[in-house]
Short mmCIF file of C-alpha atoms and ligand atoms in Angstrom, two decimals:
data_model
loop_
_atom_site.label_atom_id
_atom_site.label_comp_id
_atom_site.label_asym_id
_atom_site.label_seq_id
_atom_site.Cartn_x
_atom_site.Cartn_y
_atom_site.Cartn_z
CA UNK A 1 0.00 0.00 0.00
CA UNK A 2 2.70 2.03 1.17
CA UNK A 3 4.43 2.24 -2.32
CA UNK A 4 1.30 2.96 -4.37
CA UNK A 5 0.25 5.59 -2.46
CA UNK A 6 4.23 7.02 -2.75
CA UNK A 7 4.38 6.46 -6.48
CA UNK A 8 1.17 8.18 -7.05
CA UNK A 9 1.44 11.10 -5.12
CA UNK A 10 5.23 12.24 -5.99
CA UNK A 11 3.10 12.09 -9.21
CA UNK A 12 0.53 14.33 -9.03
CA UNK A 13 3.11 16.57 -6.95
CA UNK A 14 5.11 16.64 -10.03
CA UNK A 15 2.43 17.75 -12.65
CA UNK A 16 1.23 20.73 -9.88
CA UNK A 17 4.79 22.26 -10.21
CA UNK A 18 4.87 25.49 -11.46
CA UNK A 19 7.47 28.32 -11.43
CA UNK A 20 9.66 27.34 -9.13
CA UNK A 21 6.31 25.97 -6.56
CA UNK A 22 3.89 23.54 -5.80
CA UNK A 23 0.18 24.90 -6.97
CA UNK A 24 -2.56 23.89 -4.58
CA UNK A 25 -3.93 21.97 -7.93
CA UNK A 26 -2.80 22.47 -11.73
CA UNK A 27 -6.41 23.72 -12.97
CA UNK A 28 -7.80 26.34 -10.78
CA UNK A 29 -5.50 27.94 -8.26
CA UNK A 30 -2.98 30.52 -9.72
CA UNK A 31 -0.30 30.71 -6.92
CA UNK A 32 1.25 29.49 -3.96
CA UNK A 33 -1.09 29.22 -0.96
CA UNK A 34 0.38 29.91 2.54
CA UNK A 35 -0.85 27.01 4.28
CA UNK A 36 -1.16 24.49 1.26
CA UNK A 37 2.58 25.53 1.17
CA UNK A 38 3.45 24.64 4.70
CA UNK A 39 1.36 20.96 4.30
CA UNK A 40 2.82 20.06 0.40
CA UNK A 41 6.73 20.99 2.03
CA UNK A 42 6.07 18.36 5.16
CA UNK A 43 5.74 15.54 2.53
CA UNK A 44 8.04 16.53 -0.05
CA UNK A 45 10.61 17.03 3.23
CA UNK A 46 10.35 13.09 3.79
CA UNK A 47 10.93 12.48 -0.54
CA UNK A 48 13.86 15.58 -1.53
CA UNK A 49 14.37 17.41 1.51
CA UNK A 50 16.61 19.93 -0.39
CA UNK A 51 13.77 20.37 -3.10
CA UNK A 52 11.15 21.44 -0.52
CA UNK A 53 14.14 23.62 1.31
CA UNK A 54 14.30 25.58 -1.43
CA UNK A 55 11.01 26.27 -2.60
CA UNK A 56 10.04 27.47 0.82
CA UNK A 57 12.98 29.38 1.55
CA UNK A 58 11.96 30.72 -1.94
CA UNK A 59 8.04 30.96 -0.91
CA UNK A 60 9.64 33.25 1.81
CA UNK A 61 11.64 35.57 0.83
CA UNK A 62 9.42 36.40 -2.72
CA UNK A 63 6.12 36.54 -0.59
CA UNK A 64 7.05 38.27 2.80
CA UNK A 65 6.32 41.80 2.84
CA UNK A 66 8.74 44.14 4.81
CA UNK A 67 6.95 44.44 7.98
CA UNK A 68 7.21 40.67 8.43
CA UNK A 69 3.55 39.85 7.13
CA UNK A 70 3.22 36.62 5.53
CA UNK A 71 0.43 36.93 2.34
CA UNK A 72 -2.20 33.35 2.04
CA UNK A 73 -1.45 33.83 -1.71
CA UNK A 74 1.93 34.69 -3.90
CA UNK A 75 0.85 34.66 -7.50
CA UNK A 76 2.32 33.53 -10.93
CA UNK A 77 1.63 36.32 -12.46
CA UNK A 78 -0.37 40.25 -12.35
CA UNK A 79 -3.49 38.72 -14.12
CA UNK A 80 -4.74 35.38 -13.28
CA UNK A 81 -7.38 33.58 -15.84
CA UNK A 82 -9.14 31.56 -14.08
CA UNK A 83 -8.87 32.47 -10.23
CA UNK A 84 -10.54 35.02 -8.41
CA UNK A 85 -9.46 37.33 -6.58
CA UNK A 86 -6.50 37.99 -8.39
CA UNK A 87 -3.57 40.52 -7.88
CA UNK A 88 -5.50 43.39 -9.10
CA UNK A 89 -8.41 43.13 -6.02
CA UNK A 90 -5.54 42.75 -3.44
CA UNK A 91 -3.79 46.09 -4.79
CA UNK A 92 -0.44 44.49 -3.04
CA UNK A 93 2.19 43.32 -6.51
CA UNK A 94 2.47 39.91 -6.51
CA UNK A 95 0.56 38.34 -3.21
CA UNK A 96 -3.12 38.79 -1.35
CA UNK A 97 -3.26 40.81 1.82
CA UNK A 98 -4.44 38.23 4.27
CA UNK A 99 -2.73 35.26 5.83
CA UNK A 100 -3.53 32.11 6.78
CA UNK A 101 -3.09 29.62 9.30
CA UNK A 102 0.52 29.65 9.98
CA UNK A 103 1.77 26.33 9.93
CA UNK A 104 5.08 27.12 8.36
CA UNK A 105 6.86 26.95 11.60
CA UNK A 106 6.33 23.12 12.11
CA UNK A 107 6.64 22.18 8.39
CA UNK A 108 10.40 24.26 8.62
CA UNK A 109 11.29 21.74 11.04
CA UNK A 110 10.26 18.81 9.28
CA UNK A 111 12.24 20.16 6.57
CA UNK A 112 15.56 21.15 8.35
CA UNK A 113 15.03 17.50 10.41
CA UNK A 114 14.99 15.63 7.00
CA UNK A 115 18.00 17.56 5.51
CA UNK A 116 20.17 17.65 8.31
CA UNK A 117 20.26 13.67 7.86
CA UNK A 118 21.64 14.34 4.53
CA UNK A 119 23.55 17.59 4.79
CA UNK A 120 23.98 19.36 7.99
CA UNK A 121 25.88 21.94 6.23
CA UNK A 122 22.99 22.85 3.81
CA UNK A 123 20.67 22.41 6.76
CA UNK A 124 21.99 24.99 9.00
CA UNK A 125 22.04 27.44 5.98
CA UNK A 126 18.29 26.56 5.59
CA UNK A 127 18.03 27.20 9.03
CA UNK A 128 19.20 30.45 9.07
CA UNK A 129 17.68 31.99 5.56
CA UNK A 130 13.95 31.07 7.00
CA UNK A 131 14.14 31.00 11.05
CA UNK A 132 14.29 35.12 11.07
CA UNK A 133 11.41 35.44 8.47
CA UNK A 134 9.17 32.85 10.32
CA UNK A 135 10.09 34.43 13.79
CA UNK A 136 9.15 38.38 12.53
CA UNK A 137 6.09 36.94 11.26
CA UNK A 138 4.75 35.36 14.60
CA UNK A 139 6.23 38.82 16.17
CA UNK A 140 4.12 40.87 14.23
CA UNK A 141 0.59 38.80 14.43
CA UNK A 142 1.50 38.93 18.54
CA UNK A 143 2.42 42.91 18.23
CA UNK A 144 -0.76 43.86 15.97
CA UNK A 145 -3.27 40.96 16.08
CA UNK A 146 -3.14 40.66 19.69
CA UNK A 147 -3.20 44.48 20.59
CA UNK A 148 -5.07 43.84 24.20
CA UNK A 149 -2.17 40.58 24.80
CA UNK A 150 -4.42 37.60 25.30
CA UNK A 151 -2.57 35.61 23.87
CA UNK A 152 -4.63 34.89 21.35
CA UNK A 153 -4.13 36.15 17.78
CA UNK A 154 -7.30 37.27 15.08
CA UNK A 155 -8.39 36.73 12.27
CA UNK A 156 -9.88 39.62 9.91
CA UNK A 157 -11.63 37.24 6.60
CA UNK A 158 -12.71 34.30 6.82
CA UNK A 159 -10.49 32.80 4.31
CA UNK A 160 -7.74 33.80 6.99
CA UNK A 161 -9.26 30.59 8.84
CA UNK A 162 -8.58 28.41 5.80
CA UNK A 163 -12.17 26.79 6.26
CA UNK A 164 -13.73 29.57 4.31
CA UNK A 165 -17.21 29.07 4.18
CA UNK A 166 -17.31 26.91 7.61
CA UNK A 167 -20.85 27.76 9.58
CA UNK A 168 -18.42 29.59 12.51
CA UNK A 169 -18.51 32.65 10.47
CA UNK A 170 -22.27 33.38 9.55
CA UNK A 171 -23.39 35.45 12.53
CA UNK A 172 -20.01 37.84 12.41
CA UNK A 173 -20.49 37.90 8.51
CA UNK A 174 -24.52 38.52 8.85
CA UNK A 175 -23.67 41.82 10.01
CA UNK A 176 -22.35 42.94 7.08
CA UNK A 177 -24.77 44.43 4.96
CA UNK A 178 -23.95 44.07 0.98
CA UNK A 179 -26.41 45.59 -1.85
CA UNK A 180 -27.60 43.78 -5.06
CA UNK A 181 -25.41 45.48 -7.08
CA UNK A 182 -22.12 44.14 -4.58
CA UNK A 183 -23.81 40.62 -5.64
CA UNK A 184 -23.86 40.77 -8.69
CA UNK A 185 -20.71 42.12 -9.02
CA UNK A 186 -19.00 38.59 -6.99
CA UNK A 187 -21.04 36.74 -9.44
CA UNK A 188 -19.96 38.44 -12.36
CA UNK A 189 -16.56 37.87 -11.12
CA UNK A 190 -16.24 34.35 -10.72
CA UNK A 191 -15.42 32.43 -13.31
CA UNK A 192 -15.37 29.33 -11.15
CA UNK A 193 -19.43 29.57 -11.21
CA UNK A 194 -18.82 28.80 -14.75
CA UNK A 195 -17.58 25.35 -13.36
CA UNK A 196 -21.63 24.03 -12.40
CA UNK A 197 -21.05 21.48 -10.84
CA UNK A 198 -18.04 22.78 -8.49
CA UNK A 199 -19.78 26.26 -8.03
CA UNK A 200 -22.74 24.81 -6.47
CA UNK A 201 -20.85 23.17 -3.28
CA UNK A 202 -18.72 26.27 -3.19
CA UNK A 203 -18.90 29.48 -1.47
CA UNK A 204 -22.32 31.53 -2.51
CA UNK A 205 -21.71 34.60 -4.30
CA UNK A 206 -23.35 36.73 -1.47
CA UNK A 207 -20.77 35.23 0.76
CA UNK A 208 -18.52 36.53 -1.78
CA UNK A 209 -19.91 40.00 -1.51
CA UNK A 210 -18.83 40.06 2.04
CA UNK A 211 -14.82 38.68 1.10
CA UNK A 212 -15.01 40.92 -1.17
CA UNK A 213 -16.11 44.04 0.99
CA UNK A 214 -13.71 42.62 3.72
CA UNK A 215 -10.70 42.87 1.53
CA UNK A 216 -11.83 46.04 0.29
CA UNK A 217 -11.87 47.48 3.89
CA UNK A 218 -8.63 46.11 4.56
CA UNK A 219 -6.83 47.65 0.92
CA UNK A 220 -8.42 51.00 1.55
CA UNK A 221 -6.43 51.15 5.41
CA UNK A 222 -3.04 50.13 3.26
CA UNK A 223 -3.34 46.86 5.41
CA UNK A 224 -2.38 48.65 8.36
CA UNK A 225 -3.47 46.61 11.12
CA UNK A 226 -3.63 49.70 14.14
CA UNK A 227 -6.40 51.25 11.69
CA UNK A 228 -7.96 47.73 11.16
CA UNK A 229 -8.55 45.95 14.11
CA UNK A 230 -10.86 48.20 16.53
CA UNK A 231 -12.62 48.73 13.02
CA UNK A 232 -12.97 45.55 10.98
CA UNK A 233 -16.50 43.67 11.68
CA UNK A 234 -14.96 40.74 11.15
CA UNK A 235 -12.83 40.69 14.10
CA UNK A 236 -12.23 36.31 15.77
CA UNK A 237 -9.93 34.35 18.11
CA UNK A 238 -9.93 31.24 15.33
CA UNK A 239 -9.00 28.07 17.49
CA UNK A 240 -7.79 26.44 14.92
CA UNK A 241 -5.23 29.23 13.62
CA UNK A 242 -4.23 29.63 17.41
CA UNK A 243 -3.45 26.15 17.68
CA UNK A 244 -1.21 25.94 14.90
CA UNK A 245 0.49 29.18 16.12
CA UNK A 246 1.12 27.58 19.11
CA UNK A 247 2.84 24.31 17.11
CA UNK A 248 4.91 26.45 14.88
CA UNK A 249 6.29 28.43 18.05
CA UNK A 250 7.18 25.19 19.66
CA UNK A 251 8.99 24.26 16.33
CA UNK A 252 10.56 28.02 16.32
CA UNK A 253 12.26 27.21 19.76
CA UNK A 254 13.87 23.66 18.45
CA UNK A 255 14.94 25.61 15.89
CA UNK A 256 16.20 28.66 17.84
CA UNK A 257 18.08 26.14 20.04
CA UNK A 258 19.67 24.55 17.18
CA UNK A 259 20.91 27.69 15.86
CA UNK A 260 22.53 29.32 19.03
CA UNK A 261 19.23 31.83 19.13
CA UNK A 262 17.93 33.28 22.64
CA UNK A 263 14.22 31.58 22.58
CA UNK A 264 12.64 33.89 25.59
CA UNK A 265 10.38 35.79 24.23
CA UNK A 266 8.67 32.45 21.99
CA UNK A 267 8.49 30.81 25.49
CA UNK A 268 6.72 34.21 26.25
CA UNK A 269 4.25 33.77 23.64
CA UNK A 270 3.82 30.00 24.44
CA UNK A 271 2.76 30.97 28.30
CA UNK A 272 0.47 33.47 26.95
CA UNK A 273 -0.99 31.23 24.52
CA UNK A 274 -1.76 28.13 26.55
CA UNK A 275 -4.05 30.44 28.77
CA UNK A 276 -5.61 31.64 25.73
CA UNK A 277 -6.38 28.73 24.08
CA UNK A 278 -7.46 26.82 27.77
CA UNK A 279 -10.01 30.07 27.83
CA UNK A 280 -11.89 28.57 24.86
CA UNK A 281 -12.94 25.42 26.42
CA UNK A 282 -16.05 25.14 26.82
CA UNK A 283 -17.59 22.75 29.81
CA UNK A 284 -21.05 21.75 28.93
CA UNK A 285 -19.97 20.72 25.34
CA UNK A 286 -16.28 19.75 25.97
CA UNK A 287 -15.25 21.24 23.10
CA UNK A 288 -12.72 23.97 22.01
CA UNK A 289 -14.76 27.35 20.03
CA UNK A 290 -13.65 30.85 18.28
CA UNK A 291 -14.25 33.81 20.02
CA UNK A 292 -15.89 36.96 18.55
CA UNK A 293 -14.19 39.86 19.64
CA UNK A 294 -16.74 42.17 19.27
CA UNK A 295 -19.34 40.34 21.48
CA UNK A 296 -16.82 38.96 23.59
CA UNK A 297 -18.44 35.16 22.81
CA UNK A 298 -17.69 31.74 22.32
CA UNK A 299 -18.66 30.86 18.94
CA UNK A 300 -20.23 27.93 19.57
CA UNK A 301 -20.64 25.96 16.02
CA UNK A 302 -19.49 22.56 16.30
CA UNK A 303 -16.89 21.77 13.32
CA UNK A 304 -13.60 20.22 13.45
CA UNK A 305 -11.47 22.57 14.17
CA UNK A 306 -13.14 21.92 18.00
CA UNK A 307 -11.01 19.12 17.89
CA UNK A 308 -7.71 21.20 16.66
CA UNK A 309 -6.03 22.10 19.68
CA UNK A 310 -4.88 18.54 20.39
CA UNK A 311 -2.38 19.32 17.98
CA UNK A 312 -0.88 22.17 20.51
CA UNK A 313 -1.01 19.64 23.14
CA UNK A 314 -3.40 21.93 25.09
CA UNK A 315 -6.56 19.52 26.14
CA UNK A 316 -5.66 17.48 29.65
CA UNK A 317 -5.40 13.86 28.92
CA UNK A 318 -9.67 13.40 30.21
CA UNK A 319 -10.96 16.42 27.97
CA UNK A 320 -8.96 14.65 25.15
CA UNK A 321 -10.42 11.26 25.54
CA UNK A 322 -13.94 12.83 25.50
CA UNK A 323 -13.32 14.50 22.20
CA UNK A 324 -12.06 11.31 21.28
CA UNK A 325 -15.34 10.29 21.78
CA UNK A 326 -17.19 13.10 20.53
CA UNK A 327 -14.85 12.58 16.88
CA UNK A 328 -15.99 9.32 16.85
CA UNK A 329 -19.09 9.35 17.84
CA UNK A 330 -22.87 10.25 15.91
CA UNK A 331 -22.19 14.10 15.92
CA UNK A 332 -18.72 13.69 14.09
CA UNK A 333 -18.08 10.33 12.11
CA UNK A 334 -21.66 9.22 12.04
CA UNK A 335 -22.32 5.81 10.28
CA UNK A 336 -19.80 6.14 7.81
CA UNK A 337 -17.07 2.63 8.36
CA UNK A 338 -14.18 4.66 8.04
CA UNK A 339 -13.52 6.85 11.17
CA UNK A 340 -13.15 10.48 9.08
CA UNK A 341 -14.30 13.73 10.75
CA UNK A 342 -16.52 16.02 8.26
CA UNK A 343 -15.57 19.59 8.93
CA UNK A 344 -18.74 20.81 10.20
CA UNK A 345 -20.69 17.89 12.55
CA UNK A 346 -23.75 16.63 11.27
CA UNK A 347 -26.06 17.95 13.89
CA UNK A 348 -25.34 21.57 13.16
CA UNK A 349 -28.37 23.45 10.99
CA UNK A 350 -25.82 24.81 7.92
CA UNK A 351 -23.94 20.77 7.72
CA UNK A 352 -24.30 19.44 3.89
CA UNK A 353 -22.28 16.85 2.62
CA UNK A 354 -21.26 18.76 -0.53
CA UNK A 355 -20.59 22.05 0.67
CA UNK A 356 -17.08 22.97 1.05
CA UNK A 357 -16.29 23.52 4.35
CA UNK A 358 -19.38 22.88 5.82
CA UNK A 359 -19.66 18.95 5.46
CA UNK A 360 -16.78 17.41 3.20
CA UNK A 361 -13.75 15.77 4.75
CA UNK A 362 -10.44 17.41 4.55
CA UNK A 363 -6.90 15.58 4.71
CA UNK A 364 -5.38 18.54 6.46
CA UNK A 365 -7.16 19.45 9.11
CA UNK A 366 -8.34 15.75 9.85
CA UNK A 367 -4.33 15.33 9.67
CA UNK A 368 -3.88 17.86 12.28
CA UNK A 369 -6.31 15.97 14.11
CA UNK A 370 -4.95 13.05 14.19
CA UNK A 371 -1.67 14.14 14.68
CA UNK A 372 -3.57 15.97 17.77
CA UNK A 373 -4.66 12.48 18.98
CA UNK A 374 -0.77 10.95 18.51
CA UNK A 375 0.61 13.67 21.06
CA UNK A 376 -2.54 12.85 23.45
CA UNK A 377 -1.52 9.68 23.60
CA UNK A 378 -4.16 8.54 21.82
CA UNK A 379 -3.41 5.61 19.79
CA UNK A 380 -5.96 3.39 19.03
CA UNK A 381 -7.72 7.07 17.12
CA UNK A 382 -4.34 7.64 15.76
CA UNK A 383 -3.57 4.33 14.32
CA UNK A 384 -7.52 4.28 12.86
CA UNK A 385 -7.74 7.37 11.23
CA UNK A 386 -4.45 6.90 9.63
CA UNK A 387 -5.33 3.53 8.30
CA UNK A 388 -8.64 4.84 7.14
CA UNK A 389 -7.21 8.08 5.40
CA UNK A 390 -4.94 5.81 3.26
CA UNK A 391 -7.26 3.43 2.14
CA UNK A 392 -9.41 6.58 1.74
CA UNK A 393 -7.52 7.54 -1.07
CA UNK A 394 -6.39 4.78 -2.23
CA UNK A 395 -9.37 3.95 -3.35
CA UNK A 396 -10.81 6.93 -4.41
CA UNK A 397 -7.99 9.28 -5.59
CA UNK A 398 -6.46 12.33 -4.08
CA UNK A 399 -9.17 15.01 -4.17
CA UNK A 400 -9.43 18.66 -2.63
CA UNK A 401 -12.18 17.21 0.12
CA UNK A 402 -14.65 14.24 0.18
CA UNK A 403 -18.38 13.80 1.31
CA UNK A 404 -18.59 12.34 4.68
CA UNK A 405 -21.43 10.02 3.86
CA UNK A 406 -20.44 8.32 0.53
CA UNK A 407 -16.65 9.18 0.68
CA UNK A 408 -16.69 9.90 -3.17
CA UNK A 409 -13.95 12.48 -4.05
CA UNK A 410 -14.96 15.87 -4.44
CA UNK A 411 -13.70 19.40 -5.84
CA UNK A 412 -10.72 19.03 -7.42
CA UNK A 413 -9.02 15.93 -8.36
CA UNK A 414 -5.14 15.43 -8.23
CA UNK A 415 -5.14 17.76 -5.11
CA UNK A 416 -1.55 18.79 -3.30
CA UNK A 417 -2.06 18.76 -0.20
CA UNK A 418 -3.86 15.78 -0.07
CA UNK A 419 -0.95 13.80 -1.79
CA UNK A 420 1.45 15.29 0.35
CA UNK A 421 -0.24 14.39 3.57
CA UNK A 422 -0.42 10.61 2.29
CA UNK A 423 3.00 10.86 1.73
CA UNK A 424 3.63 11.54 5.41
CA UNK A 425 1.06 8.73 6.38
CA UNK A 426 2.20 6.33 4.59
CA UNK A 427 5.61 6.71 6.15
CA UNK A 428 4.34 6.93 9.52
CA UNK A 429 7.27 8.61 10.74
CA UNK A 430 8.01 9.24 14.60
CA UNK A 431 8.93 13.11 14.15
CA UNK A 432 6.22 14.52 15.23
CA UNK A 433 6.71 12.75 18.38
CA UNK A 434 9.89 14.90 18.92
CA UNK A 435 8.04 18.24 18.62
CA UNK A 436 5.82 17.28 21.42
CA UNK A 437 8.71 17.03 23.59
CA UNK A 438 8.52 20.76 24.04
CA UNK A 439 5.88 23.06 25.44
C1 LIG B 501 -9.58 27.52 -0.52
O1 LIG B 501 -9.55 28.94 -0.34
C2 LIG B 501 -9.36 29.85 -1.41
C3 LIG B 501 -9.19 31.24 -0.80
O2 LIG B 501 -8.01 31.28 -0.05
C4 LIG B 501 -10.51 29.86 -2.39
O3 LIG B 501 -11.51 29.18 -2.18
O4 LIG B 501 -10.40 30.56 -3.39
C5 LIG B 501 -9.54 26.92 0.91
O5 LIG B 501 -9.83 25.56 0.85
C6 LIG B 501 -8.18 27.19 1.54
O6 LIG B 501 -8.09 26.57 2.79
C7 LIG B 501 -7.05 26.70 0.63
O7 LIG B 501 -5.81 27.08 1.17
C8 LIG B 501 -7.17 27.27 -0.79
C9 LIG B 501 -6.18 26.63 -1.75
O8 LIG B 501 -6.20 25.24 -1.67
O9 LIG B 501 -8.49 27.06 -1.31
#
């Protein structure tokens, strides 16, 4: 099994190349995607370590702006045919003016790990090119997403969460009001509508309307984040994107300690972040939730990234065996044989099996999951959802998401992420057992 699944997806990695990058697919999406970045690099670390070294060394230092920001998108090119938004909405050269969740941290370390078996010359160089860019990054979403220091970072657009469309961000985005005309204008836009049978589990074009005035609220404040935040009505604690802050900063401290760096003030963050994050539990549900900053309240929309801050090590060992439960229980993996979580549970009003992030089953964030349930301790979930993910796509392919109830492939086929994650299944490596170490 292990060698199909290898053959297949260094494969499809190899026909999404483009430029100098891995696309998120080789049909739709005109760029480099932060995050899809961060999860193609952790398998391509364990296949040519000093392949993915460069491209995200690379990534870095073409898509980091000067104040340290790190962009979800740096594009091929000023005009993109099929994708939308392109450069010319974000008003910012060659990348968007949001980020994502940042998971480059941990997937630097899985890189520099991998090459420093083969080169520990070319591995400390790596080392030092992209441990600076990564740590002025997480500097600058502590110094201006986290104004009032709670240690918890926000989130201005909902594609910032990576789970666009996921049923978390309806109330926050009912509030903002968008005309007819601001409509029509997202659907005359989007050429992916043209795409029926895609379009229809994607993203509505009023939902668009609201991206779209989002971005424009950002652009018009020159992405200045002092003039955003008290502003923007779109203004969340996102678990998940917490969660994997906390990872990379445990990764940024290995790192730090490998490279003779002082590591206080990540240790700083860490402290400050573990109280955050332990503020979102929620008793009466046992699950992790968002927080709104305007109202102050848990969001409380039951979807997996609940389930994400196992993955910072951050539930104690009985809130992590009843989310265990919860996962693989009626709410979460249903009927279906194969223990998979859908991204939004099945009990909550907006779930649909087709509809993007409100149903379908992701690799990565079920990935982070599991991974979440490895550092618990967990094994028996750990060992099952791996096993199940493989034979997942092995027999149905290596699509962009999958519905929970049929598992047929969905969205796009020949997806990145989705092979690279296999790749680091299949392997079953023990390295993420070494990041846990710390924290
Ligand atoms: C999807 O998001 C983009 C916007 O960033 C889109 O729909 O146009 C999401 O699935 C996101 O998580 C992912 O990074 C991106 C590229 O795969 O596509």
């Amino acid at each position: 099994m292990e060698l199909k699944v290898l053959a297949k997806a260094q494969e499809i990695l190899k026909k999404n190349e483009k430029g100098g990058f891995i696309m998120p697919d080789a049909g739709y999406y005109e760029g480099a995607w932060l995050w899809d970045t961060g999860f193609i690099e952790i398998g391509e670390a364990q296949m040519h370590p000093e392949k993915a070294a460069e491209r995200l060394e690379s990534w870095l230092s073409q898509a980091q702006w000067k104040n340290g920001f790190l962009p979800h998108i740096l594009f091929f090119a000023q005009k993109t045919k099929k994708y939308f938004p392109g450069p010319d909405i974000w008003q910012h050269d060659l990348t968007s003016g949001i980020t994502q969740p940042p998971v480059l941290g941990f997937c630097a370390l899985r890189i520099y790990e991998s090459l420093k078996e083969k080169s520990p010359q070319k591995a400390r160089q790596f080392l030092k090119a992209v441990y600076p860019r990564l740590f002025k990054y997480h500097r600058l979403l502590f110094e201006e997403r986290d104004p009032e220091k709670s240690g918890l970072v926000s989130i201005f657009h909902p594609w910032e969460s990576g789970l666009d469309n996921s049923p978390r961000w309806e109330e926050a985005l009912s509030k903002i009001m968008v005309s007819d005309n601001q409509v029509k204008e997202a659907k005359n836009s989007r050429k992916d509508i043209l795409n029926k049978k895609t379009a229809s589990m994607r993203p509505t074009n009023q939902d668009y309307a609201r991206y779209l005035y989002l971005v424009r609220f950002m652009a018009e404040r020159g992405y200045d984040n002092q003039k955003i935040y008290p502003e923007i009505p779109f203004n969340i604690k996102d678990v998940l994107f917490n969660s994997v802050l906390y990872a990379s900063n445990e990764a940024l401290i290995l790192m730090a300690v490998e490279g003779g760096e002082k590591a206080e003030e990540i240790k700083n963050w860490l402290y400050r972040q573990r109280q955050g994050l332990e503020g979102l539990f929620d008793q009466e549900t046992g699950l992790y939730y968002d927080q709104d900053v305007k109202s102050g309240q848990l969001i409380k929309r039951k979807t997996i990234a609940c389930f994400v801050p196992l993955f910072a090590g951050i539930p104690s060992s009985g809130q992590a065996q009843k989310m265990a439960e919860i996962a693989s229980g009626p709410e979460f993996k249903g009927d279906n044989p194969l223990f998979l979580i859908p991204s939004t549970a099945r009990t909550d009003p907006s779930f649909h099996p087709l509809a993007y992030w409100r149903g379908p089953v992701w690799l990565p964030v079920n990935w982070l999951v599991l991974r979440g349930f490895e550092r618990a301790g967990l094994a028996a979930e750990d060992k099952e959802m791996t096993k199940t993910l493989l034979q997942l796509i092995l027999k149905k392919g290596f699509w962009e998401y999958y519905n929970p109830d049929t598992n047929k492939g969905l969205g796009r086929a020949d997806f990145s992420w989705t092979a690279s994650l296999a790749i680091d299944l299949a392997k079953e490596p023990n390295f993420w057992k070494k990041l846990w170490r710390v924290g």
